[in-house]
Coordinates of C-alpha atoms (C1' of nucleotides) in Angstrom, one line a residue:
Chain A
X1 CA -19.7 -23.3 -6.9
X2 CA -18.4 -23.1 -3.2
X3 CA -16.2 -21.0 -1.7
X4 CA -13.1 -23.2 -1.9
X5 CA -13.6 -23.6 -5.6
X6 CA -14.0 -20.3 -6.1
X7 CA -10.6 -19.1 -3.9
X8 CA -9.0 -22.1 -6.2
X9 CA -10.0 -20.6 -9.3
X10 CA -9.1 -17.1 -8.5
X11 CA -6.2 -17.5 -6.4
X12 CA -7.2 -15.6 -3.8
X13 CA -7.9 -16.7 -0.1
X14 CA -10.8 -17.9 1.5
X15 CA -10.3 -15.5 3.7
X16 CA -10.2 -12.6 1.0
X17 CA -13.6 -14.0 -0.6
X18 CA -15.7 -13.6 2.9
X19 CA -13.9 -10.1 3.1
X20 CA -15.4 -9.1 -0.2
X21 CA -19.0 -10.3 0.7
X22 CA -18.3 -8.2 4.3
X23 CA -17.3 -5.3 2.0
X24 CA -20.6 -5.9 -0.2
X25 CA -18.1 -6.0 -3.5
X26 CA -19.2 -10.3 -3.7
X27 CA -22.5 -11.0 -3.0
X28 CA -23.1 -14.5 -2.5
X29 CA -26.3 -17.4 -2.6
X30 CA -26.5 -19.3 0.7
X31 CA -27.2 -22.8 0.9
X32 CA -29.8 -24.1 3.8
X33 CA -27.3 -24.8 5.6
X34 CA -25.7 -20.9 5.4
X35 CA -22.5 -22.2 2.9
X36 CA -22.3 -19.6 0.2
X37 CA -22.9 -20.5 -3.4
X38 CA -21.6 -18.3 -6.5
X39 CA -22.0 -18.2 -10.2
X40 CA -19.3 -19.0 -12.5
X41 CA -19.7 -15.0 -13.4
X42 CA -17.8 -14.8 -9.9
X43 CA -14.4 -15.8 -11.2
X44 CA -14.7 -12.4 -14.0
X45 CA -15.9 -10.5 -10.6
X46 CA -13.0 -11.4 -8.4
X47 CA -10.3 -10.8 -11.2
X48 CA -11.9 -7.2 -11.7
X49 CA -12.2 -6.6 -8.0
X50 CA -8.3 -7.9 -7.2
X51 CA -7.5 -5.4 -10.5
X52 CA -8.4 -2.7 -8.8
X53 CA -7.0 -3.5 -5.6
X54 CA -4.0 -4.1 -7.2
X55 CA -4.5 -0.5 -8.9
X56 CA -5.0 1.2 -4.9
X57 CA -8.4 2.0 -5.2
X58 CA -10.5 1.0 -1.9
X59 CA -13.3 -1.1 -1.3
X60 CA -15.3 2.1 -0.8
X61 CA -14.1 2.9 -4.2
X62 CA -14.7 0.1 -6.0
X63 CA -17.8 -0.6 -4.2
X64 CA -18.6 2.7 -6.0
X65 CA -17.4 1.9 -9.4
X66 CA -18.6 -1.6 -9.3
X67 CA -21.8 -1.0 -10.7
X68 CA -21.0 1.3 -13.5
X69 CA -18.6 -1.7 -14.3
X70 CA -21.3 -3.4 -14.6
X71 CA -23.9 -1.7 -16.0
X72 CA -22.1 0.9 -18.2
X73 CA -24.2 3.6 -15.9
X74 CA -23.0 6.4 -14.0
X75 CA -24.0 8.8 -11.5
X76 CA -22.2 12.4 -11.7
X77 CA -20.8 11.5 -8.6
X78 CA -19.8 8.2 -9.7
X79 CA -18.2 9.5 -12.7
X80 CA -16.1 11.8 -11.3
X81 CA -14.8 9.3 -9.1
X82 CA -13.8 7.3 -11.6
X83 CA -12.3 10.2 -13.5
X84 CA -10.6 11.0 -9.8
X85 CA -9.2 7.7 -9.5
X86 CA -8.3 7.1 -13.6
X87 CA -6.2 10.3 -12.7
X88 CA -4.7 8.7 -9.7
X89 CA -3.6 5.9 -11.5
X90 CA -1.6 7.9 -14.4
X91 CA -0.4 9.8 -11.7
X92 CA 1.5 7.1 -9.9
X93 CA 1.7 5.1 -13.2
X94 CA 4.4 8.1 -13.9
X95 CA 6.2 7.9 -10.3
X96 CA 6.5 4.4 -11.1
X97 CA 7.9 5.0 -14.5
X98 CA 10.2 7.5 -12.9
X99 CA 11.4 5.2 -9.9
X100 CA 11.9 2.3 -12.5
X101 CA 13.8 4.3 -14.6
X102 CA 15.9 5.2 -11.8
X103 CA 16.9 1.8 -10.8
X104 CA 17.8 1.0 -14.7
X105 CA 20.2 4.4 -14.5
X106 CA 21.4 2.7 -11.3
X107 CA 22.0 -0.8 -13.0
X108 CA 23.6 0.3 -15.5
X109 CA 25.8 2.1 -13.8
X110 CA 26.8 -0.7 -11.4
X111 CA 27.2 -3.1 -14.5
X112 CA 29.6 -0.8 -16.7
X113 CA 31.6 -0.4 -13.7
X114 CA 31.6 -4.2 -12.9
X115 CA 32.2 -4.8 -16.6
X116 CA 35.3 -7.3 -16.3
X117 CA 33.0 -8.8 -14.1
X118 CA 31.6 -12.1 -15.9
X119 CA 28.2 -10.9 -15.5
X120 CA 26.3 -10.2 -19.1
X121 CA 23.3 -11.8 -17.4
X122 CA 21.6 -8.8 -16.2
X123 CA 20.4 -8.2 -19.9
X124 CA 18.4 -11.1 -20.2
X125 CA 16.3 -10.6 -17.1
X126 CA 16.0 -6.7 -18.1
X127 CA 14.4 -8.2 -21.7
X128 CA 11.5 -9.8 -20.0
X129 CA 8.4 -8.2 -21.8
X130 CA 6.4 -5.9 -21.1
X131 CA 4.7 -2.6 -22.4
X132 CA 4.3 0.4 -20.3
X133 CA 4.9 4.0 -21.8
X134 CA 5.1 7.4 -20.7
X135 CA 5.3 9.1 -23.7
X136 CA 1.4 8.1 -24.2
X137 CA 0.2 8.5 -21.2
X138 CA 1.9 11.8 -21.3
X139 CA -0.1 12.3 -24.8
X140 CA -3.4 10.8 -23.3
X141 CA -3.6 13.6 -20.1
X142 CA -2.7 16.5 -22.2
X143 CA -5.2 15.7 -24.6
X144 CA -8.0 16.4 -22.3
X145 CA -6.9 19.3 -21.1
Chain B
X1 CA 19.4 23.0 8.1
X2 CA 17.1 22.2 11.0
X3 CA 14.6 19.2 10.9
X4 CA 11.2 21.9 10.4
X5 CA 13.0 23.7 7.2
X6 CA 13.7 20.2 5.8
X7 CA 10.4 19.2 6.6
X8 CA 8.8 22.4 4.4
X9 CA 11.4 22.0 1.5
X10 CA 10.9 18.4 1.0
X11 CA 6.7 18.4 1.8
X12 CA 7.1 15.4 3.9
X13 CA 6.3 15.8 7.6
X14 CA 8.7 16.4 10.6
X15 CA 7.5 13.0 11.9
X16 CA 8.7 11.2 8.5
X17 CA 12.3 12.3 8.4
X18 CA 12.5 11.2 12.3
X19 CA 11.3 7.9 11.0
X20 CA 13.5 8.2 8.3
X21 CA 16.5 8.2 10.2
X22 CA 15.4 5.5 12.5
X23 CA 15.2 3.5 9.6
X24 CA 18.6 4.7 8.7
X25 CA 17.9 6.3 5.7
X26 CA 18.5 9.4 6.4
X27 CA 21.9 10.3 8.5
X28 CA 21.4 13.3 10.5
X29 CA 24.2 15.2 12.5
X30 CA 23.6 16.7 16.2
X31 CA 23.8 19.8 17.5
X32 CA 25.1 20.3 21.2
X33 CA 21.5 20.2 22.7
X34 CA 20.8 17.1 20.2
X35 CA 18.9 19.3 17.7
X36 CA 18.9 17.2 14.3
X37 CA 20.8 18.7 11.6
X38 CA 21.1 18.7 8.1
X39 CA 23.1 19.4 4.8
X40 CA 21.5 20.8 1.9
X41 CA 22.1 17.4 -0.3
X42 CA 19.6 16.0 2.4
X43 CA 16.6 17.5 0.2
X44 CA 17.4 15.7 -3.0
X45 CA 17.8 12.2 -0.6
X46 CA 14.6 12.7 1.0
X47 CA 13.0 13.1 -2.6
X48 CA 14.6 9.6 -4.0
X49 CA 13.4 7.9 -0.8
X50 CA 9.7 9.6 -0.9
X51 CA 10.3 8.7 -5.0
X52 CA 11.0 4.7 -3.9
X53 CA 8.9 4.6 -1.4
X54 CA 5.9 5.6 -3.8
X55 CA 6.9 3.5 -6.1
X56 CA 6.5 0.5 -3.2
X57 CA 9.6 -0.5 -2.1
X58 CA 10.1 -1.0 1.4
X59 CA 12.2 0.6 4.4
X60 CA 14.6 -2.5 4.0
X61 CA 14.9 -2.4 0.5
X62 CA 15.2 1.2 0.2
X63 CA 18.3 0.7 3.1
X64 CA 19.9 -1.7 1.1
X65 CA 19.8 -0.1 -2.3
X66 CA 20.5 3.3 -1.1
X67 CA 24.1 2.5 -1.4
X68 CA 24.5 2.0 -5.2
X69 CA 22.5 5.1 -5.9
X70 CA 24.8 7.0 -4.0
X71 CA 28.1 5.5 -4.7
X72 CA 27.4 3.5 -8.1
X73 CA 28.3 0.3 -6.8
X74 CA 26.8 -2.8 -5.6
X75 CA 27.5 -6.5 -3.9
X76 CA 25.9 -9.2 -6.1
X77 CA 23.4 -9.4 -3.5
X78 CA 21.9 -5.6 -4.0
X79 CA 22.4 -5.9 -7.6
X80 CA 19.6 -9.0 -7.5
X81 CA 17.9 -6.7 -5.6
X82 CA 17.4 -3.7 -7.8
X83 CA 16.3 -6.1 -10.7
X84 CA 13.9 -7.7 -9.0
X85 CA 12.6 -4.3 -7.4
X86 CA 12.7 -2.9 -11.2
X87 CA 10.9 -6.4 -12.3
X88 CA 8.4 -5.5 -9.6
X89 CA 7.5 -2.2 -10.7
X90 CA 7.5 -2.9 -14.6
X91 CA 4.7 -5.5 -13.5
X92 CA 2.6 -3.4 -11.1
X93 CA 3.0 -0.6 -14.1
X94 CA 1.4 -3.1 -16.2
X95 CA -1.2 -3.8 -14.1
X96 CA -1.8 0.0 -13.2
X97 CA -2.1 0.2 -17.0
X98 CA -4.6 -2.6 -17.7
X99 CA -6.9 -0.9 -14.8
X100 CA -6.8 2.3 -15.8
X101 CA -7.7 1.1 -19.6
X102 CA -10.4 -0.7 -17.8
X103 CA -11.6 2.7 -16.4
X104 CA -11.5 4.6 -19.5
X105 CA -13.3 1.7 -21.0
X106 CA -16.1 2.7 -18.4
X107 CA -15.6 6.5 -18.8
X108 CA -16.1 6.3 -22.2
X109 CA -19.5 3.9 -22.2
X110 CA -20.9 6.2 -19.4
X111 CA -20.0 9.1 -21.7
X112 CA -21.7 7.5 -24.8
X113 CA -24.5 6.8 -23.1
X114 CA -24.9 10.4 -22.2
X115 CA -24.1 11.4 -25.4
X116 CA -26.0 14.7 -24.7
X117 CA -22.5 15.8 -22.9
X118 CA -20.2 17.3 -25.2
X119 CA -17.5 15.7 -23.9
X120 CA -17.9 12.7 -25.8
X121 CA -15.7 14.3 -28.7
X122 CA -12.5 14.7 -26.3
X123 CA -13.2 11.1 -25.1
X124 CA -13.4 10.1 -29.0
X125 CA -9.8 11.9 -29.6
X126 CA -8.1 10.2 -26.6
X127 CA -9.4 6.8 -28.2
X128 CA -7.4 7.8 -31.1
X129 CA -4.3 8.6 -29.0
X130 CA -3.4 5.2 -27.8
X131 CA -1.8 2.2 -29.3
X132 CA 1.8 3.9 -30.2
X133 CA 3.3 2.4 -27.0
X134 CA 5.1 -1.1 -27.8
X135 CA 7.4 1.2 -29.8
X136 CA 8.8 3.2 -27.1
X137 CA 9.4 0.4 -24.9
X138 CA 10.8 -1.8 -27.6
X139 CA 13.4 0.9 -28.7
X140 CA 13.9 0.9 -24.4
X141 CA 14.4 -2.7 -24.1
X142 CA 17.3 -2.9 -27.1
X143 CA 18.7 0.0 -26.3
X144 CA 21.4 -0.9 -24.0
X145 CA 21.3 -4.4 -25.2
Chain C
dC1 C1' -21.5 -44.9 9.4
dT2 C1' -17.5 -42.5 10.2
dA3 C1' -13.6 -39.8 9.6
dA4 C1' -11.6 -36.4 6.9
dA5 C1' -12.2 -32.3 4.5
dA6 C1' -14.6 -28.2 3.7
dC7 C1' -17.4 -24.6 5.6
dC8 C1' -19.4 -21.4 9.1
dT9 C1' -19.1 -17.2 12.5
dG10 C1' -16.7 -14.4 15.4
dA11 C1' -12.6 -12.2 16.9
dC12 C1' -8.0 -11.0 17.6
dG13 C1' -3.2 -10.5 15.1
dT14 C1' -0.2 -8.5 11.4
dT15 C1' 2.4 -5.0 8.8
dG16 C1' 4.3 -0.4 7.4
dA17 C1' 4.6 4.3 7.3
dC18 C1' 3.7 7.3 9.5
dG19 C1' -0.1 10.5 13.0
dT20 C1' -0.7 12.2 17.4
dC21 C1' -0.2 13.1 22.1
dA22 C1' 2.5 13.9 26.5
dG23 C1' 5.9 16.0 28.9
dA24 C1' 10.3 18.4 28.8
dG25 C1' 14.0 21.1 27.0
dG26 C1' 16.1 24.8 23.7
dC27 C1' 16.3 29.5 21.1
dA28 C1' 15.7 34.2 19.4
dA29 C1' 12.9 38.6 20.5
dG30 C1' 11.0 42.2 23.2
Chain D
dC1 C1' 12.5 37.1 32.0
dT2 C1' 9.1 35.2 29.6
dT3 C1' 6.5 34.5 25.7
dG4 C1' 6.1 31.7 21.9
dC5 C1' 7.8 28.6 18.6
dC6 C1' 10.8 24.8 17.5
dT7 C1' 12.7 20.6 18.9
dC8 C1' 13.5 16.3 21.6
dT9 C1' 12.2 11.4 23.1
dG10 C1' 9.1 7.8 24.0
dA11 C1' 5.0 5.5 23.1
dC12 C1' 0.4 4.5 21.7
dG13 C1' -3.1 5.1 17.7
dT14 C1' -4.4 4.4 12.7
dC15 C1' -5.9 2.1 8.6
dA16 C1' -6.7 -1.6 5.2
dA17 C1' -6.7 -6.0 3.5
dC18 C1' -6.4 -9.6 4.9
dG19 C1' -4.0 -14.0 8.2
dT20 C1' -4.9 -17.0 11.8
dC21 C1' -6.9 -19.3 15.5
dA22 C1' -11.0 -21.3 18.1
dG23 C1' -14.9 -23.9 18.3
dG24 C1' -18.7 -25.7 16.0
dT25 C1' -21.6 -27.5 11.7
dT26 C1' -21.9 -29.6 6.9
dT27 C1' -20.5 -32.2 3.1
dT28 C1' -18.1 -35.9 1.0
dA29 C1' -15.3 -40.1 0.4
dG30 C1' -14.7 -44.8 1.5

DNA sequence: CTAAAACCTGACGTTGACGTCAGAGGCAAG
DNA sequence: CTTGCCTCTGACGTCAACGTCAGGTTTTAG
């Protein structure tokens, strides 16, 4: 498929896709004419590579980690970046815990004290799903200790 | 306090909390000669903004939610804010999750397949350690309700 | 065949939270 | 007094992941 396809599939900008082949994280086929061509193995590619943007690693880091992604291998080097980083990531996985946890102290403090208020509405937005825990990941790094 | 002992309590740089109070976060009182200087609650108000500002919120949003940390009360309009800020960070903690589960996923197949380490017994305990999370967060999100 | 739509390669612009440098003034000690 | 450290106000630099514009070529729809 072509470039446009490809941005439409994955969401992300034109732009953004020519920046991963300039970072060597997308390689791409060229036409004659120099338009780039891609698999549909792309789409999986992109999604993986906007995860880990998504997670702050850099392209210099993900240009690292990409290949033991894909090829289960792993240079000592290699793995302890990925240790490095997977470290990172609880680490600011618990900030963020903190921070949100914060905010919830903070809300309901504002909505006991605005409780005459007609406003029982905050509770349905707060029950939108999701699943993160600290008590596990608190498990999961002392385990390896 | 002056502006370098704030600077070594809190770990942030002399340059931050000068940016910091341009961005009005952080109110500062003037000596004669226009020396900043600061109480001693200043520490634990530099740590929730260094705590928000890790957890991504922005200068702006920090300003405005600053308010209702302090005093425990909000305007309809910050009150929107903090959920959405909270809704924000309960999604990138999701995401942080499903990357760093991608990483161990790596880890552990590089592991394996140098399964002449010995550290592929504490990466075969931590395996074991996960899945006990929806429960925490579902007790969270009917607890208040 | 033609016009619109998509693509190409540079190359400069953006944003936020600071880093860093320059030049000048303030503050306790010997 | 002066040495040395701290502080001040600008103001420009940084870095990363793109956005955006310019000017030209290729592909596709009618």
């Amino acid at each position: 498929m072509r470039i446009g396809e490809l941005a439409e599939k994955t969401g992300v900008s034109v732009r953004a896709l020519r920046y991963y082949e300039e970072q060597q994280l997308l390689p791409a086929l060229r036409s004659e004419s120099g338009q780039r061509h891609y698999p549909d193995s792309a789409v999986e590619r992109v999604n993986l590579i906007q995860q880990l943007y998504a997670a702050g690693l850099a392209s210099k880091a993900i240009l690292e980690l990409l290949p033991c992604v894909d090829a289960g291998v792993s240079t000592p080097e290699s793995m302890a970046r990925l240790v490095a980083e997977r470290d990172r990531i609880n680490l600011q996985i618990d900030g963020l815990i903190a921070a949100r946890d914060r905010l919830d102290a903070v809300i309901a403090a504002a909505s006991d004290s605005a409780s005459s208020c007609s406003s029982a509405r905050v509770d349905a937005q707060r029950r939108t799903a999701r699943c993160s825990s600290a008590r596990v990941d608190a498990q999961r790094r002392t385990a390896r200790s």
